[in-house]
Coordinates of N, CA, C and O and ligand atoms in Angstrom, one line a residue:
M1 N 0.9 -1.0 0.1 CA -0.2 0.0 0.0 C 1.0 1.7 -0.2 O 0.6 2.1 -0.2
A2 N 2.2 1.3 0.5 CA 3.0 2.4 0.8 C 3.3 3.0 -0.7 O 3.2 4.3 -1.1
L3 N 3.3 2.0 -1.6 CA 3.6 2.7 -3.0 C 2.2 3.4 -3.8 O 2.8 4.5 -4.4
V4 N 1.2 3.2 -3.3 CA -0.2 4.2 -3.9 C -0.6 4.9 -2.7 O -1.6 5.4 -2.9
T5 N 0.1 5.1 -1.6 CA -0.4 6.0 -0.8 C 0.2 7.5 -0.8 O 1.3 7.3 -0.5
P6 N -0.3 8.4 -1.1 CA 0.4 9.5 -1.6 C 1.0 10.2 -0.1 O 0.5 9.9 0.9
T7 N 2.0 11.2 -0.1 CA 2.7 11.6 0.5 C 1.5 12.8 1.3 O 1.5 12.7 2.5
W8 N 1.1 13.3 0.5 CA 0.1 14.5 0.6 C -1.3 14.3 -0.2 O -0.7 13.7 -1.3
M9 N -2.1 14.8 0.5 CA -3.2 15.0 -0.4 C -3.8 16.4 -0.4 O -3.9 17.0 0.6
V10 N -4.0 17.2 -1.7 CA -4.3 18.7 -1.5 C -5.4 18.6 -2.4 O -5.4 17.9 -3.6
K11 N -6.3 19.7 -2.3 CA -7.3 20.0 -3.2 C -7.0 20.2 -4.6 O -7.8 19.7 -5.6
A12 N -6.2 21.1 -4.8 CA -5.6 21.4 -6.3 C -4.3 21.6 -6.2 O -4.0 22.4 -5.1
I13 N -3.8 21.7 -7.5 CA -2.3 22.1 -7.4 C -2.0 23.4 -7.1 O -1.1 23.9 -6.6
Y14 N -3.1 24.3 -7.6 CA -3.0 25.8 -7.1 C -3.2 26.0 -5.9 O -2.7 27.2 -5.4
N15 N -3.5 25.0 -4.7 CA -3.6 25.2 -3.4 C -2.2 25.2 -2.8 O -1.8 25.6 -1.7
I16 N -1.3 24.5 -3.5 CA 0.1 24.6 -2.9 C 1.0 25.6 -3.1 O 1.1 26.5 -4.2
E17 N 1.1 26.2 -1.8 CA 2.0 27.4 -1.7 C 3.2 27.4 -1.9 O 4.0 26.6 -1.2
P18 N 4.2 28.4 -2.6 CA 5.4 28.4 -2.9 C 6.0 28.7 -1.6 O 7.2 28.1 -1.3
S19 N 5.5 29.3 -0.5 CA 6.3 29.4 0.8 C 6.5 27.9 1.6 O 7.3 27.8 2.1
T20 N 5.2 27.5 1.4 CA 5.2 26.1 2.2 C 6.5 25.1 1.5 O 7.0 24.5 2.2
L21 N 6.8 25.1 0.2 CA 7.5 24.5 -0.5 C 8.9 24.8 -0.2 O 9.6 24.0 0.2
K22 N 9.0 26.0 -0.2 CA 10.2 26.7 0.2 C 11.1 26.2 1.9 O 11.9 25.9 2.0
K23 N 9.7 26.4 2.5 CA 9.9 25.9 3.9 C 10.6 24.6 3.9 O 11.5 24.3 4.9
R24 N 10.1 23.7 3.1 CA 10.5 22.0 3.2 C 11.7 21.9 2.4 O 11.9 21.0 1.9
G25 N 12.3 23.0 1.6 CA 13.4 22.7 0.9 C 13.1 22.3 -0.7 O 13.9 21.6 -1.2
I26 N 11.7 22.4 -0.9 CA 11.4 21.7 -2.0 C 11.7 22.8 -3.5 O 11.2 24.1 -3.4
A27 N 12.3 22.6 -4.5 CA 12.9 23.4 -5.3 C 12.2 23.3 -7.0 O 12.1 24.1 -7.6
A28 N 11.2 22.0 -6.9 CA 10.6 21.8 -8.3 C 9.2 21.0 -7.9 O 9.3 20.0 -7.3
V29 N 8.4 21.1 -8.5 CA 7.1 20.8 -8.7 C 7.1 20.0 -10.1 O 7.0 20.6 -11.1
L30 N 7.0 18.5 -10.2 CA 7.0 18.0 -11.1 C 5.3 17.5 -11.2 O 5.0 17.2 -10.4
T31 N 4.8 17.8 -12.5 CA 3.2 17.7 -12.1 C 2.7 17.0 -13.7 O 3.4 17.2 -14.9
D32 N 1.8 16.2 -13.3 CA 1.0 15.3 -14.4 C 0.4 16.6 -15.2 O 0.2 17.8 -14.8
L33 N 0.0 16.6 -16.6 CA -0.6 17.6 -17.3 C -2.2 17.3 -17.3 O -2.8 18.2 -16.7
D34 N -2.7 16.2 -17.7 CA -4.4 16.2 -17.8 C -4.7 16.2 -16.5 O -4.8 15.1 -15.7
N35 N -6.0 16.8 -16.0 CA -6.7 16.7 -15.2 C -6.0 17.2 -13.9 O -6.4 17.0 -12.7
T36 N -4.7 17.7 -13.9 CA -3.9 18.0 -12.6 C -3.6 19.4 -13.1 O -4.0 20.5 -12.3
L37 N -3.0 20.0 -13.8 CA -2.9 21.1 -14.5 C -3.8 21.8 -15.1 O -4.3 23.0 -14.9
I38 N -4.2 21.3 -16.1 CA -5.4 21.6 -17.3 C -6.4 20.5 -17.1 O -6.2 19.4 -17.0
A39 N -7.6 20.8 -17.5 CA -8.8 19.9 -17.6 C -8.6 19.4 -19.0 O -8.2 20.2 -19.9
W40 N -8.8 18.1 -19.2 CA -8.4 17.5 -20.6 C -9.2 18.3 -21.6 O -9.0 18.0 -22.6
N41 N -10.2 18.8 -21.3 CA -11.0 19.2 -22.3 C -11.1 20.7 -22.5 O -11.5 21.2 -23.0
N42 N -10.1 21.3 -21.5 CA -9.7 22.9 -21.5 C -8.3 23.1 -21.5 O -7.7 23.7 -20.8
P43 N -7.5 22.8 -22.8 CA -6.4 22.7 -23.0 C -5.4 24.2 -22.6 O -4.4 24.1 -22.5
D44 N -6.1 25.1 -22.5 CA -5.6 26.4 -22.3 C -5.5 26.8 -21.0 O -4.9 28.0 -20.8
G45 N -5.7 26.0 -20.3 CA -5.5 26.3 -18.8 C -6.6 27.5 -18.2 O -7.4 27.9 -19.0
T46 N -6.4 27.9 -17.0 CA -7.2 28.8 -16.6 C -6.7 30.2 -15.8 O -5.4 30.2 -15.8
P47 N -7.2 31.2 -15.8 CA -6.3 32.5 -15.3 C -5.8 31.9 -13.8 O -4.6 32.4 -13.4
Q48 N -6.4 31.3 -13.2 CA -5.8 30.6 -11.9 C -4.7 29.9 -11.8 O -3.8 30.4 -11.2
L49 N -4.4 29.1 -13.0 CA -3.4 28.5 -13.0 C -2.1 29.5 -13.5 O -1.2 29.1 -13.0
R50 N -2.6 30.3 -14.3 CA -1.4 31.4 -14.7 C -0.9 32.3 -13.5 O 0.3 32.4 -13.3
R51 N -2.0 32.6 -12.7 CA -1.4 33.3 -11.5 C -0.6 32.3 -10.6 O 0.3 32.7 -9.8
W52 N -0.8 31.1 -10.4 CA -0.2 30.3 -9.4 C 1.4 30.2 -10.3 O 2.6 30.0 -9.4
L53 N 1.5 29.8 -11.4 CA 2.5 29.7 -12.0 C 3.6 31.1 -12.0 O 4.7 30.8 -11.9
E54 N 2.9 32.0 -12.1 CA 3.7 33.3 -12.1 C 4.0 33.3 -10.3 O 5.2 33.7 -10.3
R55 N 3.4 33.1 -9.4 CA 4.0 32.9 -8.2 C 5.1 32.0 -7.7 O 6.1 32.3 -7.1
M56 N 4.8 30.9 -8.5 CA 6.0 29.6 -8.3 C 7.1 30.4 -8.8 O 8.4 30.3 -8.3
N57 N 6.9 31.1 -10.0 CA 8.1 31.6 -10.8 C 8.9 32.5 -10.1 O 10.3 32.6 -9.7
D58 N 7.9 33.6 -9.2 CA 8.5 34.6 -8.3 C 9.5 34.0 -7.2 O 10.3 34.4 -7.0
A59 N 8.9 32.9 -6.7 CA 9.5 32.2 -5.6 C 10.9 31.5 -6.1 O 11.5 31.0 -5.2
G60 N 11.1 31.3 -7.4 CA 12.1 30.5 -7.7 C 12.0 29.2 -7.8 O 13.0 28.4 -7.7
I61 N 10.5 28.7 -7.6 CA 10.3 27.3 -7.8 C 9.9 26.7 -9.2 O 9.0 27.2 -9.8
T62 N 10.7 25.8 -9.9 CA 10.5 25.3 -11.2 C 9.4 24.3 -11.0 O 9.0 23.6 -10.4
V63 N 8.4 24.5 -12.2 CA 7.2 23.7 -12.3 C 7.7 23.1 -13.8 O 8.0 23.6 -14.7
M64 N 7.7 21.9 -13.6 CA 7.9 20.9 -15.0 C 6.8 19.6 -15.2 O 6.5 19.1 -14.2
V65 N 6.1 19.5 -16.5 CA 5.3 18.9 -16.7 C 6.0 17.5 -17.1 O 6.8 17.6 -17.6
V66 N 5.4 16.4 -16.2 CA 5.9 14.7 -16.4 C 4.9 14.3 -17.0 O 3.8 13.8 -16.1
S67 N 4.6 14.0 -18.3 CA 3.4 13.6 -19.0 C 3.6 12.2 -19.7 O 4.5 12.1 -20.3
N68 N 2.7 11.5 -19.9 CA 2.7 10.2 -20.5 C 2.4 10.5 -22.2 O 2.6 9.5 -22.9
N69 N 1.7 11.6 -22.5 CA 1.3 12.0 -23.9 C 2.4 12.2 -24.9 O 3.8 12.2 -24.1
N70 N 2.2 12.3 -25.8 CA 3.5 12.5 -26.7 C 3.9 13.9 -26.7 O 3.1 14.9 -26.5
H71 N 5.3 14.3 -27.2 CA 5.8 15.4 -27.4 C 4.9 16.4 -28.1 O 4.7 17.6 -27.4
E72 N 4.1 16.1 -29.1 CA 3.4 17.3 -29.7 C 2.3 17.6 -28.6 O 2.0 18.8 -28.6
R73 N 1.6 16.7 -28.4 CA 0.4 17.1 -27.4 C 0.9 17.8 -26.3 O 0.4 19.0 -26.0
V74 N 2.0 17.4 -25.4 CA 2.2 17.9 -24.5 C 2.9 19.5 -24.6 O 2.5 20.7 -24.3
Q75 N 3.4 19.7 -25.9 CA 4.0 20.7 -26.3 C 2.9 21.9 -26.8 O 3.1 23.1 -26.2
R76 N 1.8 21.3 -27.4 CA 0.9 22.2 -27.8 C 0.2 22.8 -26.0 O -0.2 23.7 -26.2
A77 N 0.0 21.9 -25.5 CA -0.6 22.2 -24.1 C 0.1 23.4 -23.3 O -0.7 24.0 -22.9
V78 N 1.3 22.9 -23.1 CA 2.4 23.9 -22.3 C 2.9 25.0 -23.1 O 3.5 25.9 -22.3
G79 N 3.0 25.1 -24.3 CA 3.8 25.8 -24.9 C 3.4 27.4 -24.5 O 4.5 28.1 -24.4
A80 N 2.2 27.8 -24.5 CA 2.0 29.1 -24.1 C 2.3 29.6 -22.8 O 2.7 30.5 -22.5
M81 N 2.5 28.4 -22.0 CA 2.9 28.7 -20.6 C 4.4 28.7 -20.3 O 4.9 29.1 -19.3
D82 N 4.9 28.1 -21.5 CA 6.3 28.3 -21.2 C 7.2 27.4 -20.1 O 7.8 28.0 -19.6
L83 N 6.6 26.3 -19.8 CA 7.1 25.3 -18.9 C 8.0 24.4 -19.6 O 7.8 23.7 -20.8
P84 N 9.1 23.9 -18.7 CA 9.9 22.9 -19.1 C 9.0 21.6 -19.0 O 8.0 21.5 -17.9
F85 N 9.1 20.6 -20.0 CA 8.5 19.2 -19.8 C 9.0 18.2 -20.3 O 10.1 18.3 -20.9
T86 N 8.7 17.0 -19.9 CA 9.3 15.5 -20.5 C 8.0 14.8 -20.8 O 6.9 14.7 -19.8
A87 N 7.7 14.3 -22.0 CA 6.7 13.6 -22.6 C 7.3 12.0 -22.4 O 8.3 11.7 -22.3
R88 N 6.2 11.5 -22.7 CA 6.3 9.9 -22.8 C 7.1 9.3 -21.5 O 7.9 8.8 -21.6
A89 N 6.4 9.9 -20.6 CA 7.1 9.7 -19.2 C 6.9 7.9 -18.9 O 7.6 7.8 -17.8
L90 N 6.0 7.4 -19.4 CA 5.8 6.0 -18.9 C 5.3 5.6 -17.5 O 5.8 4.7 -17.1
K91 N 4.5 6.8 -16.7 CA 4.4 6.3 -15.5 C 3.1 5.4 -15.5 O 2.5 5.3 -16.7
P92 N 3.3 4.4 -14.7 CA 3.6 4.2 -13.5 C 5.1 3.9 -13.4 O 5.7 3.5 -12.2
L93 N 5.8 3.8 -14.5 CA 7.5 3.5 -14.4 C 7.9 5.0 -13.8 O 7.5 5.7 -14.2
P94 N 9.2 4.7 -13.2 CA 9.6 6.0 -12.7 C 10.5 6.9 -14.0 O 11.2 8.1 -13.8
V95 N 10.7 6.2 -15.1 CA 11.4 6.7 -16.4 C 11.3 8.2 -16.3 O 12.6 9.1 -16.4
G96 N 10.1 8.8 -16.5 CA 10.0 10.2 -17.0 C 10.4 11.0 -15.8 O 11.4 12.2 -15.9
I97 N 10.2 10.6 -14.2 CA 10.5 11.4 -13.4 C 11.7 11.6 -13.1 O 12.3 12.5 -12.7
N98 N 12.4 10.5 -13.4 CA 13.9 10.4 -12.9 C 14.8 11.2 -14.1 O 15.8 12.0 -13.9
R99 N 14.1 11.2 -15.4 CA 14.7 11.9 -16.4 C 14.7 13.4 -16.0 O 15.5 14.5 -16.4
A100 N 13.2 14.0 -15.6 CA 13.0 15.2 -15.2 C 14.1 15.6 -14.2 O 14.7 16.9 -14.0
V101 N 14.0 14.9 -12.9 CA 15.2 15.3 -11.8 C 16.5 15.5 -12.3 O 17.4 16.5 -11.7
K102 N 16.9 14.5 -13.3 CA 18.2 14.7 -13.6 C 18.4 15.9 -14.5 O 19.5 16.7 -14.6
Q103 N 17.3 16.3 -15.0 CA 17.4 17.5 -16.5 C 17.6 18.6 -15.7 O 18.3 19.6 -15.8
L104 N 16.8 18.8 -14.5 CA 16.9 19.8 -13.4 C 18.2 20.0 -12.5 O 18.1 20.8 -12.0
G105 N 18.6 18.8 -12.5 CA 20.0 19.0 -11.5 C 19.7 18.9 -10.1 O 20.7 19.6 -9.3
L106 N 18.6 18.5 -9.9 CA 18.5 18.5 -8.3 C 18.2 17.1 -7.8 O 18.3 16.1 -8.2
R107 N 18.3 17.3 -6.2 CA 18.4 16.0 -5.5 C 16.8 15.4 -5.4 O 15.7 16.4 -5.6
K108 N 16.6 14.3 -5.3 CA 15.2 13.7 -5.3 C 14.4 14.4 -4.2 O 13.0 14.5 -4.2
D109 N 15.0 14.6 -3.1 CA 14.4 15.3 -1.9 C 14.0 16.6 -1.9 O 13.2 17.2 -1.3
E110 N 14.3 17.1 -3.2 CA 14.1 18.7 -3.6 C 13.0 18.7 -4.6 O 12.5 20.0 -4.9
C111 N 12.6 17.7 -4.9 CA 11.2 17.3 -6.2 C 10.2 17.0 -5.5 O 10.2 15.7 -4.8
I112 N 8.9 17.1 -6.1 CA 7.8 16.7 -5.6 C 7.2 16.2 -6.7 O 7.2 17.1 -7.9
M113 N 6.2 15.0 -6.9 CA 5.5 14.9 -7.9 C 3.9 14.9 -7.4 O 3.4 14.5 -6.5
V114 N 3.4 15.7 -8.4 CA 1.9 16.0 -8.1 C 1.1 15.5 -9.5 O 1.4 15.5 -10.6
G115 N -0.2 14.8 -8.9 CA -1.1 14.1 -10.1 C -2.0 13.7 -9.5 O -2.4 13.9 -8.2
D116 N -3.1 13.5 -10.6 CA -4.5 13.1 -10.0 C -4.8 11.6 -10.1 O -6.1 11.3 -10.0
Q117 N -3.8 10.7 -10.5 CA -4.1 9.2 -10.3 C -3.1 8.5 -9.4 O -1.7 8.6 -9.5
L118 N -3.7 7.8 -8.6 CA -2.9 6.9 -7.5 C -1.9 6.0 -8.6 O -0.9 5.5 -8.3
L119 N -2.6 5.2 -9.5 CA -1.9 4.1 -10.3 C -0.9 4.5 -11.4 O -0.3 3.9 -11.8
T120 N -0.9 6.0 -11.6 CA 0.3 6.2 -12.5 C 1.2 7.4 -11.9 O 2.2 7.0 -11.3
D121 N 0.6 8.5 -11.4 CA 1.4 9.6 -10.7 C 1.9 9.1 -9.1 O 3.0 9.6 -9.4
V122 N 1.1 8.8 -8.5 CA 1.6 8.4 -7.1 C 2.8 7.2 -7.4 O 3.8 7.1 -6.5
I123 N 2.3 6.3 -7.9 CA 3.0 4.9 -7.9 C 4.5 5.3 -8.5 O 5.7 5.3 -8.0
A124 N 4.4 6.0 -9.8 CA 5.9 6.8 -10.6 C 6.6 7.4 -9.6 O 7.7 7.3 -9.4
G125 N 5.9 8.1 -8.8 CA 6.5 9.1 -7.7 C 7.3 8.5 -7.0 O 8.6 8.6 -6.8
H126 N 7.0 7.8 -6.5 CA 7.3 6.7 -5.4 C 8.6 5.8 -5.8 O 9.5 5.5 -5.3
L127 N 8.2 5.3 -6.5 CA 9.2 4.0 -7.7 C 10.7 5.0 -7.7 O 11.6 4.7 -7.7
A128 N 10.3 6.4 -8.1 CA 11.6 7.4 -8.3 C 12.1 7.8 -7.5 O 13.2 8.5 -7.1
G129 N 11.6 7.8 -6.1 CA 12.1 8.1 -5.0 C 11.8 9.7 -4.6 O 12.5 10.3 -3.5
V130 N 10.7 10.3 -5.1 CA 10.2 11.4 -4.7 C 8.9 11.3 -3.8 O 7.8 10.5 -4.1
R131 N 9.0 12.5 -3.1 CA 7.5 12.7 -2.1 C 6.4 13.1 -3.4 O 6.5 13.7 -4.3
T132 N 5.0 12.5 -3.2 CA 3.9 12.7 -3.9 C 2.7 13.6 -3.2 O 2.9 13.5 -2.3
V133 N 2.2 14.1 -4.3 CA 0.9 14.9 -3.8 C -0.3 14.5 -4.8 O -0.3 14.4 -6.1
L134 N -1.4 13.9 -4.1 CA -2.3 13.1 -4.9 C -3.4 14.7 -4.9 O -3.7 15.5 -3.9
V135 N -3.8 15.1 -6.1 CA -4.9 16.3 -6.3 C -6.3 15.7 -6.9 O -6.1 14.8 -7.2
K136 N -7.3 16.6 -6.7 CA -8.6 15.8 -7.0 C -8.5 16.3 -8.6 O -8.0 17.2 -9.1
P137 N -9.0 15.2 -9.5 CA -9.1 15.7 -10.8 C -10.0 16.8 -11.2 O -10.9 17.1 -10.4
L138 N -9.4 17.8 -12.1 CA -10.2 18.8 -12.4 C -11.4 18.8 -12.6 O -12.3 19.5 -12.3
I139 N -11.7 17.9 -13.4 CA -13.1 17.5 -13.7 C -13.3 16.2 -13.6 O -12.5 15.4 -13.6
K140 N -14.9 15.7 -13.4 CA -14.9 14.5 -13.1 C -14.9 13.4 -14.1 O -14.6 12.3 -13.9
T141 N -15.1 13.9 -15.4 CA -15.2 12.9 -16.7 C -13.7 12.5 -16.8 O -13.1 13.8 -17.0
D142 N -13.3 11.6 -17.4 CA -11.9 11.3 -17.7 C -12.1 10.9 -19.4 O -13.1 10.6 -20.0
Q143 N -11.1 11.0 -20.0 CA -10.7 10.3 -21.3 C -10.8 9.0 -21.1 O -10.8 8.2 -20.0
W144 N -11.5 8.4 -22.1 CA -11.8 6.5 -21.9 C -10.6 5.8 -21.8 O -11.1 5.1 -20.8
N145 N -9.4 6.2 -21.9 CA -8.3 5.5 -21.6 C -8.0 5.3 -20.1 O -6.9 4.7 -19.7
T146 N -8.5 6.4 -19.3 CA -8.2 6.3 -17.9 C -9.2 5.5 -17.1 O -8.9 5.1 -16.1
L147 N -10.3 5.1 -17.6 CA -11.0 4.4 -17.1 C -10.6 3.1 -16.3 O -10.9 2.6 -15.1
P148 N -10.4 2.3 -16.8 CA -9.6 0.9 -16.1 C -9.0 1.5 -15.0 O -9.1 0.6 -14.0
N149 N -8.0 2.3 -14.8 CA -7.3 2.9 -13.9 C -8.3 3.3 -12.8 O -8.1 2.9 -11.5
R150 N -9.2 4.1 -13.0 CA -9.9 4.6 -12.1 C -10.8 3.6 -11.5 O -11.2 3.6 -10.4
F151 N -11.0 2.5 -12.3 CA -11.8 1.4 -11.8 C -11.5 0.9 -10.5 O -11.6 0.5 -9.5
I152 N -10.0 0.5 -10.8 CA -8.9 -0.2 -9.5 C -8.7 1.0 -8.8 O -8.7 0.6 -7.2
E153 N -8.6 2.0 -9.1 CA -8.4 3.3 -8.1 C -9.3 3.3 -7.0 O -9.3 3.6 -5.8
G154 N -10.5 3.1 -7.5 CA -11.9 3.1 -6.6 C -11.7 2.2 -5.4 O -12.3 2.8 -4.3
F155 N -11.2 1.0 -5.7 CA -11.2 0.2 -4.4 C -10.0 0.6 -3.5 O -10.2 0.6 -2.4
I156 N -9.0 1.3 -4.0 CA -7.7 1.6 -3.1 C -8.3 2.9 -2.3 O -8.2 2.9 -1.1
K157 N -9.0 4.0 -2.9 CA -9.6 5.0 -2.2 C -10.7 4.4 -1.4 O -10.8 5.2 -0.1
A158 N -11.6 3.7 -1.7 CA -12.6 2.9 -0.7 C -11.8 2.4 0.7 O -12.2 2.6 1.7
D159 N -10.7 1.8 0.4 CA -9.4 1.3 1.6 C -9.4 2.5 2.4 O -9.3 2.4 3.7
M160 N -8.9 3.5 1.7 CA -8.1 4.5 2.5 C -9.1 5.3 3.2 O -8.8 6.0 4.4
K161 N -10.5 5.4 2.4 CA -11.8 6.1 3.1 C -12.0 5.2 4.6 O -12.3 6.0 5.7
R162 N -12.0 3.9 4.4 CA -12.4 3.1 5.7 C -11.1 3.4 6.8 O -11.9 3.4 8.0
K163 N -10.1 3.7 6.5 CA -9.1 3.7 7.4 C -9.0 5.1 8.1 O -8.2 5.8 8.7
G164 N -9.8 6.2 7.1 CA -10.0 7.6 7.4 C -8.6 8.3 7.3 O -8.4 9.5 7.3
T165 N -7.8 7.8 6.0 CA -6.8 8.4 5.6 C -7.1 9.2 4.4 O -6.0 9.9 3.6
F166 N -8.2 9.0 3.8 CA -8.6 9.8 2.6 C -9.2 11.0 2.7 O -10.4 11.3 2.9
K167 N -8.3 12.2 2.6 CA -8.7 13.6 2.8 C -8.1 14.5 2.2 O -6.8 14.9 2.5
Y168 N -8.6 15.3 1.2 CA -8.1 16.4 0.3 C -7.9 17.8 1.3 O -9.0 17.9 2.1
R169 N -6.5 18.0 1.3 CA -6.5 19.1 2.3 C -6.1 20.7 1.4 O -5.9 20.5 0.6
E170 N -6.2 21.6 2.3 CA -5.8 22.8 1.6 C -4.5 23.0 1.0 O -4.0 23.8 0.2
D171 N -3.4 22.8 1.7 CA -2.2 22.9 1.3 C -1.1 21.3 2.0 O -1.7 20.7 2.7
I172 N -0.2 21.3 1.5 CA 0.7 20.2 1.9 C 1.2 19.8 3.2 O 1.1 18.8 3.8
D173 N 1.1 21.1 4.2 CA 1.3 20.7 5.6 C 0.2 21.2 6.4 O 0.5 21.4 7.6
D174 N -1.0 21.2 5.6 CA -2.3 21.7 6.6 C -2.4 20.6 7.6 O -2.5 19.3 7.4
Ligands
LIG201 MG1 -4.0 13.0 -15.0

């Protein structure tokens, strides 16, 4: 269970305060793309996202996208935001996260992985040896290819709820 248990649970990526990260020595936020940073049906993102990215930038914290999607798709999605990214990350394997950490030249304990799926983002983060944040999916409906994972995830979440450990918080040290 440790592999699928997120280090923290937060309502949305925008809730993570730069000051909270700095206090913990975290220099980079690696993030999933779809339903974490942007809704899969709204690839332009929101003003809220842009404000958060500006604040992270001002604080000197890198935000890097680690996505299973192909290069073109990720490039199109993050191009306007001017974010570094790695595509074809092969989550739940740690490949893409390891690549990102290496590219940034940081230690594992200086990076966190944020995502909306236990079976891809959280497992990949833990296999790579970084701490993880599970966020609520931005919208309830998923792309068709996410449905099998969501089905299995339902059982894991039900188990966490029974143990009282399933609660989205306001920030990572709330
Ligand atoms: Mg996602």
